[in-house]
PDB file of C-alpha atoms in Angstrom:
ATOM      1  CA  MET A 216     101.916  67.661 105.085  1.00  0.00           C
ATOM      2  CA  PRO A 217     101.596  70.847 103.167  1.00  0.00           C
ATOM      3  CA  LYS A 218     103.822  70.918  99.695  1.00  0.00           C
ATOM      4  CA  LEU A 219     103.990  74.457  98.853  1.00  0.00           C
ATOM      5  CA  ALA A 220     104.919  77.722 100.573  1.00  0.00           C
ATOM      6  CA  LEU A 221     104.847  81.471 100.399  1.00  0.00           C
ATOM      7  CA  TYR A 222     107.504  83.597 102.380  1.00  0.00           C
ATOM      8  CA  VAL A 223     106.511  87.503 101.997  1.00  0.00           C
ATOM      9  CA  PRO A 224     109.260  89.834 104.111  1.00  0.00           C
ATOM     10  CA  LEU A 225     107.356  93.074 104.757  1.00  0.00           C
ATOM     11  CA  LYS A 226     109.739  96.431 105.970  1.00  0.00           C
ATOM     12  CA  ALA A 227     107.923  99.326 107.633  1.00  0.00           C
ATOM     13  CA  LYS A 228     108.169 102.633 107.019  1.00  0.00           C
ATOM     14  CA  PRO A 229     109.712 104.404 109.897  1.00  0.00           C
ATOM     15  CA  GLY A 230     106.733 105.230 111.786  1.00  0.00           C
ATOM     16  CA  LYS A 231     104.280 102.659 110.694  1.00  0.00           C
ATOM     17  CA  GLU A 232     105.704  99.600 112.336  1.00  0.00           C
ATOM     18  CA  ARG A 233     102.106  99.687 114.504  1.00  0.00           C
ATOM     19  CA  ASP A 234     100.056  99.973 111.343  1.00  0.00           C
ATOM     20  CA  VAL A 235     101.737  97.475 109.910  1.00  0.00           C
ATOM     21  CA  ALA A 236     100.926  95.230 112.595  1.00  0.00           C
ATOM     22  CA  ASN A 237      97.737  96.074 112.756  1.00  0.00           C
ATOM     23  CA  PHE A 238      97.366  95.417 109.541  1.00  0.00           C
ATOM     24  CA  LEU A 239      98.489  92.042 109.939  1.00  0.00           C
ATOM     25  CA  THR A 240      96.746  91.097 112.566  1.00  0.00           C
ATOM     26  CA  SER A 241      93.149  92.700 110.937  1.00  0.00           C
ATOM     27  CA  ALA A 242      93.906  89.895 108.133  1.00  0.00           C
ATOM     28  CA  VAL A 243      93.144  86.878 110.071  1.00  0.00           C
ATOM     29  CA  PRO A 244      89.598  86.715 109.247  1.00  0.00           C
ATOM     30  CA  LEU A 245      90.148  87.011 105.995  1.00  0.00           C
ATOM     31  CA  VAL A 246      92.603  83.967 105.979  1.00  0.00           C
ATOM     32  CA  GLN A 247      90.574  82.455 108.011  1.00  0.00           C
ATOM     33  CA  ALA A 248      87.773  82.326 105.035  1.00  0.00           C
ATOM     34  CA  GLU A 249      90.234  80.332 102.843  1.00  0.00           C
ATOM     35  CA  ALA A 250      90.270  76.942 103.022  1.00  0.00           C
ATOM     36  CA  GLY A 251      92.982  75.811 100.512  1.00  0.00           C
ATOM     37  CA  THR A 252      95.075  78.156 103.082  1.00  0.00           C
ATOM     38  CA  LEU A 253      96.450  75.539 105.574  1.00  0.00           C
ATOM     39  CA  THR A 254      98.552  77.511 107.931  1.00  0.00           C
ATOM     40  CA  TRP A 255      99.084  81.564 107.753  1.00  0.00           C
ATOM     41  CA  TYR A 256     101.425  83.248 110.255  1.00  0.00           C
ATOM     42  CA  ALA A 257     102.181  86.814 110.436  1.00  0.00           C
ATOM     43  CA  ILE A 258     105.509  87.347 111.670  1.00  0.00           C
ATOM     44  CA  GLU A 259     107.350  89.877 113.809  1.00  0.00           C
ATOM     45  CA  GLU A 260     111.350  89.677 112.797  1.00  0.00           C
ATOM     46  CA  GLY A 261     112.767  92.615 114.104  1.00  0.00           C
ATOM     47  CA  PRO A 262     112.460  96.613 114.722  1.00  0.00           C
ATOM     48  CA  GLY A 263     110.335  97.294 111.342  1.00  0.00           C
ATOM     49  CA  ALA A 264     110.659  94.018 109.974  1.00  0.00           C
ATOM     50  CA  TYR A 265     107.769  92.001 109.271  1.00  0.00           C
ATOM     51  CA  ALA A 266     106.716  88.608 107.413  1.00  0.00           C
ATOM     52  CA  ILE A 267     103.718  86.599 105.984  1.00  0.00           C
ATOM     53  CA  PHE A 268     104.449  83.003 105.941  1.00  0.00           C
ATOM     54  CA  ASP A 269     101.596  80.810 104.818  1.00  0.00           C
ATOM     55  CA  THR A 270     101.221  76.845 103.941  1.00  0.00           C
ATOM     56  CA  PHE A 271      99.026  75.235 100.869  1.00  0.00           C
ATOM     57  CA  ASP A 272      98.726  71.782  99.277  1.00  0.00           C
ATOM     58  CA  THR A 273      97.866  72.420  95.730  1.00  0.00           C
ATOM     59  CA  GLU A 274      99.143  75.242  93.398  1.00  0.00           C
ATOM     60  CA  LYS A 275      95.961  75.876  92.571  1.00  0.00           C
ATOM     61  CA  ASP A 276      95.464  76.732  96.477  1.00  0.00           C
ATOM     62  CA  ARG A 277      98.161  79.053  96.351  1.00  0.00           C
ATOM     63  CA  GLN A 278      97.314  80.720  93.441  1.00  0.00           C
ATOM     64  CA  ALA A 279      93.874  81.350  95.150  1.00  0.00           C
ATOM     65  CA  HIS A 280      95.287  83.033  97.902  1.00  0.00           C
ATOM     66  CA  LEU A 281      97.642  84.920  95.795  1.00  0.00           C
ATOM     67  CA  ASP A 282      94.533  85.977  93.653  1.00  0.00           C
ATOM     68  CA  GLY A 283      92.141  86.469  96.976  1.00  0.00           C
ATOM     69  CA  LYS A 284      91.515  89.495 100.006  1.00  0.00           C
ATOM     70  CA  VAL A 285      94.528  89.369 101.641  1.00  0.00           C
ATOM     71  CA  ALA A 286      97.009  89.576  98.752  1.00  0.00           C
ATOM     72  CA  ALA A 287      94.564  92.307  97.073  1.00  0.00           C
ATOM     73  CA  ALA A 288      94.485  94.342 100.964  1.00  0.00           C
ATOM     74  CA  LEU A 289      98.606  94.084 100.828  1.00  0.00           C
ATOM     75  CA  MET A 290      98.964  95.357  97.886  1.00  0.00           C
ATOM     76  CA  ASP A 291      96.798  98.423  97.789  1.00  0.00           C
ATOM     77  CA  LYS A 292      98.280  99.530 101.182  1.00  0.00           C
ATOM     78  CA  ALA A 293     102.042  98.456 100.406  1.00  0.00           C
ATOM     79  CA  GLU A 294     102.685 102.190  99.446  1.00  0.00           C
ATOM     80  CA  GLU A 295     101.528 103.507 102.347  1.00  0.00           C
ATOM     81  CA  LEU A 296     102.723 101.205 105.176  1.00  0.00           C
ATOM     82  CA  PHE A 297     105.881  99.847 103.376  1.00  0.00           C
ATOM     83  CA  SER A 298     109.119 101.257 102.553  1.00  0.00           C
ATOM     84  CA  GLU A 299     109.822  98.781  99.479  1.00  0.00           C
ATOM     85  CA  PRO A 300     107.390  96.625  97.881  1.00  0.00           C
ATOM     86  CA  PRO A 301     106.626  93.270  98.774  1.00  0.00           C
ATOM     87  CA  GLN A 302     108.620  90.553  97.544  1.00  0.00           C
ATOM     88  CA  ILE A 303     106.632  87.105  97.147  1.00  0.00           C
ATOM     89  CA  HIS A 304     108.625  84.174  97.535  1.00  0.00           C
ATOM     90  CA  LYS A 305     107.609  80.597  96.485  1.00  0.00           C
ATOM     91  CA  PHE A 306     108.499  77.766  97.862  1.00  0.00           C
ATOM     92  CA  THR A 307     108.253  73.992  97.693  1.00  0.00           C
ATOM     93  CA  LEU A 308     108.390  72.289 101.198  1.00  0.00           C
ATOM     94  CA  LEU A 309     110.279  69.165 101.240  1.00  0.00           C
ATOM     95  CA  ALA A 310     109.772  67.942 105.217  1.00  0.00           C
ATOM     96  CA  ALA A 311     107.377  68.984 107.977  1.00  0.00           C
ATOM     97  CA  LYS A 312     106.740  67.747 111.532  1.00  0.00           C
TER      98      LYS A 312
END
């Protein structure tokens, strides 16, 4: 069972919803190259509201993801795509099925 997670809510700028969805979809190959990222989900929560949720076994793996290409691309596009800066929430997972 994964032990750690990240949750990153993202709010698209008006008119940028499709760009956000495309950006998130385009990140899949980058995440697939990260051996320590066990699961990675791009989520549409509602109109203009998106999120990323991913899981890891170790803090080293989680930090490698935060230092990796997806996080760099996210921060690089943040001002263009999002109405507020991405907030990265770190969680410890207690149970999973």
